[in-house]
């Protein structure tokens, strides 16, 4: 699977999350941070969105 930060960024943003590009490697990576009050349910939703995105991308290949 080819990872595109730009595509992933916009899919995450549509779901209500903002991610940031990774800075430590030459390949596309991302970082997740938070500002404010975060709860277990917020993290569960985020993980579900990531899992669904990766499942769709894996099925495309």
PDB file of C-alpha atoms in Angstrom, residues 7-50:
ATOM      1  CA  UNK A   7      -4.992  11.987   0.923  1.00  0.00           C
ATOM      2  CA  UNK A   8      -4.932  10.741   4.508  1.00  0.00           C
ATOM      3  CA  UNK A   9      -4.960  14.319   5.832  1.00  0.00           C
ATOM      4  CA  UNK A  10      -8.132  15.206   3.929  1.00  0.00           C
ATOM      5  CA  UNK A  11      -9.900  11.974   4.893  1.00  0.00           C
ATOM      6  CA  UNK A  12      -9.090  12.578   8.562  1.00  0.00           C
ATOM      7  CA  UNK A  13     -10.152  16.222   8.310  1.00  0.00           C
ATOM      8  CA  UNK A  14     -13.518  15.192   6.802  1.00  0.00           C
ATOM      9  CA  UNK A  15     -13.979  12.994   9.889  1.00  0.00           C
ATOM     10  CA  UNK A  16     -13.254  15.927  12.212  1.00  0.00           C
ATOM     11  CA  UNK A  17      -9.596  15.247  13.062  1.00  0.00           C
ATOM     12  CA  UNK A  18      -6.526  17.237  12.087  1.00  0.00           C
ATOM     13  CA  UNK A  19      -3.189  15.455  11.750  1.00  0.00           C
ATOM     14  CA  UNK A  20       0.266  16.866  11.172  1.00  0.00           C
ATOM     15  CA  UNK A  21       3.038  15.648   8.890  1.00  0.00           C
ATOM     16  CA  UNK A  22       5.843  13.680  10.491  1.00  0.00           C
ATOM     17  CA  UNK A  23       9.219  15.363  10.694  1.00  0.00           C
ATOM     18  CA  UNK A  24      11.596  12.512  11.480  1.00  0.00           C
ATOM     19  CA  UNK A  25      11.798  10.523   8.243  1.00  0.00           C
ATOM     20  CA  UNK A  26      12.090  11.029   4.511  1.00  0.00           C
ATOM     21  CA  UNK A  27       8.879   9.048   3.913  1.00  0.00           C
ATOM     22  CA  UNK A  28       5.315  10.270   4.467  1.00  0.00           C
ATOM     23  CA  UNK A  29       4.351   9.875   8.114  1.00  0.00           C
ATOM     24  CA  UNK A  30       1.995  11.710  10.458  1.00  0.00           C
ATOM     25  CA  UNK A  31       1.677  12.796  14.071  1.00  0.00           C
ATOM     26  CA  UNK A  32      -1.395  13.039  16.244  1.00  0.00           C
ATOM     27  CA  UNK A  33      -1.639  15.594  19.015  1.00  0.00           C
ATOM     28  CA  UNK A  34      -4.415  17.207  20.946  1.00  0.00           C
ATOM     29  CA  UNK A  35      -5.325  20.545  22.402  1.00  0.00           C
ATOM     30  CA  UNK A  36      -8.025  20.503  25.010  1.00  0.00           C
ATOM     31  CA  UNK A  37     -10.130  17.929  26.747  1.00  0.00           C
ATOM     32  CA  UNK A  38      -9.828  14.413  25.282  1.00  0.00           C
ATOM     33  CA  UNK A  39     -11.746  11.353  26.443  1.00  0.00           C
ATOM     34  CA  UNK A  40     -11.568   7.589  25.876  1.00  0.00           C
ATOM     35  CA  UNK A  41     -14.460   7.788  23.411  1.00  0.00           C
ATOM     36  CA  UNK A  42     -12.549  10.386  21.358  1.00  0.00           C
ATOM     37  CA  UNK A  43      -9.609   7.994  21.058  1.00  0.00           C
ATOM     38  CA  UNK A  44     -11.920   5.086  20.212  1.00  0.00           C
ATOM     39  CA  UNK A  45     -13.469   7.106  17.380  1.00  0.00           C
ATOM     40  CA  UNK A  46     -10.041   8.137  16.111  1.00  0.00           C
ATOM     41  CA  UNK A  47      -8.806   4.535  16.128  1.00  0.00           C
ATOM     42  CA  UNK A  48     -11.929   3.375  14.307  1.00  0.00           C
ATOM     43  CA  UNK A  49     -11.456   6.020  11.606  1.00  0.00           C
ATOM     44  CA  UNK A  50      -7.813   5.001  11.138  1.00  0.00           C
TER      45      UNK A  50
END
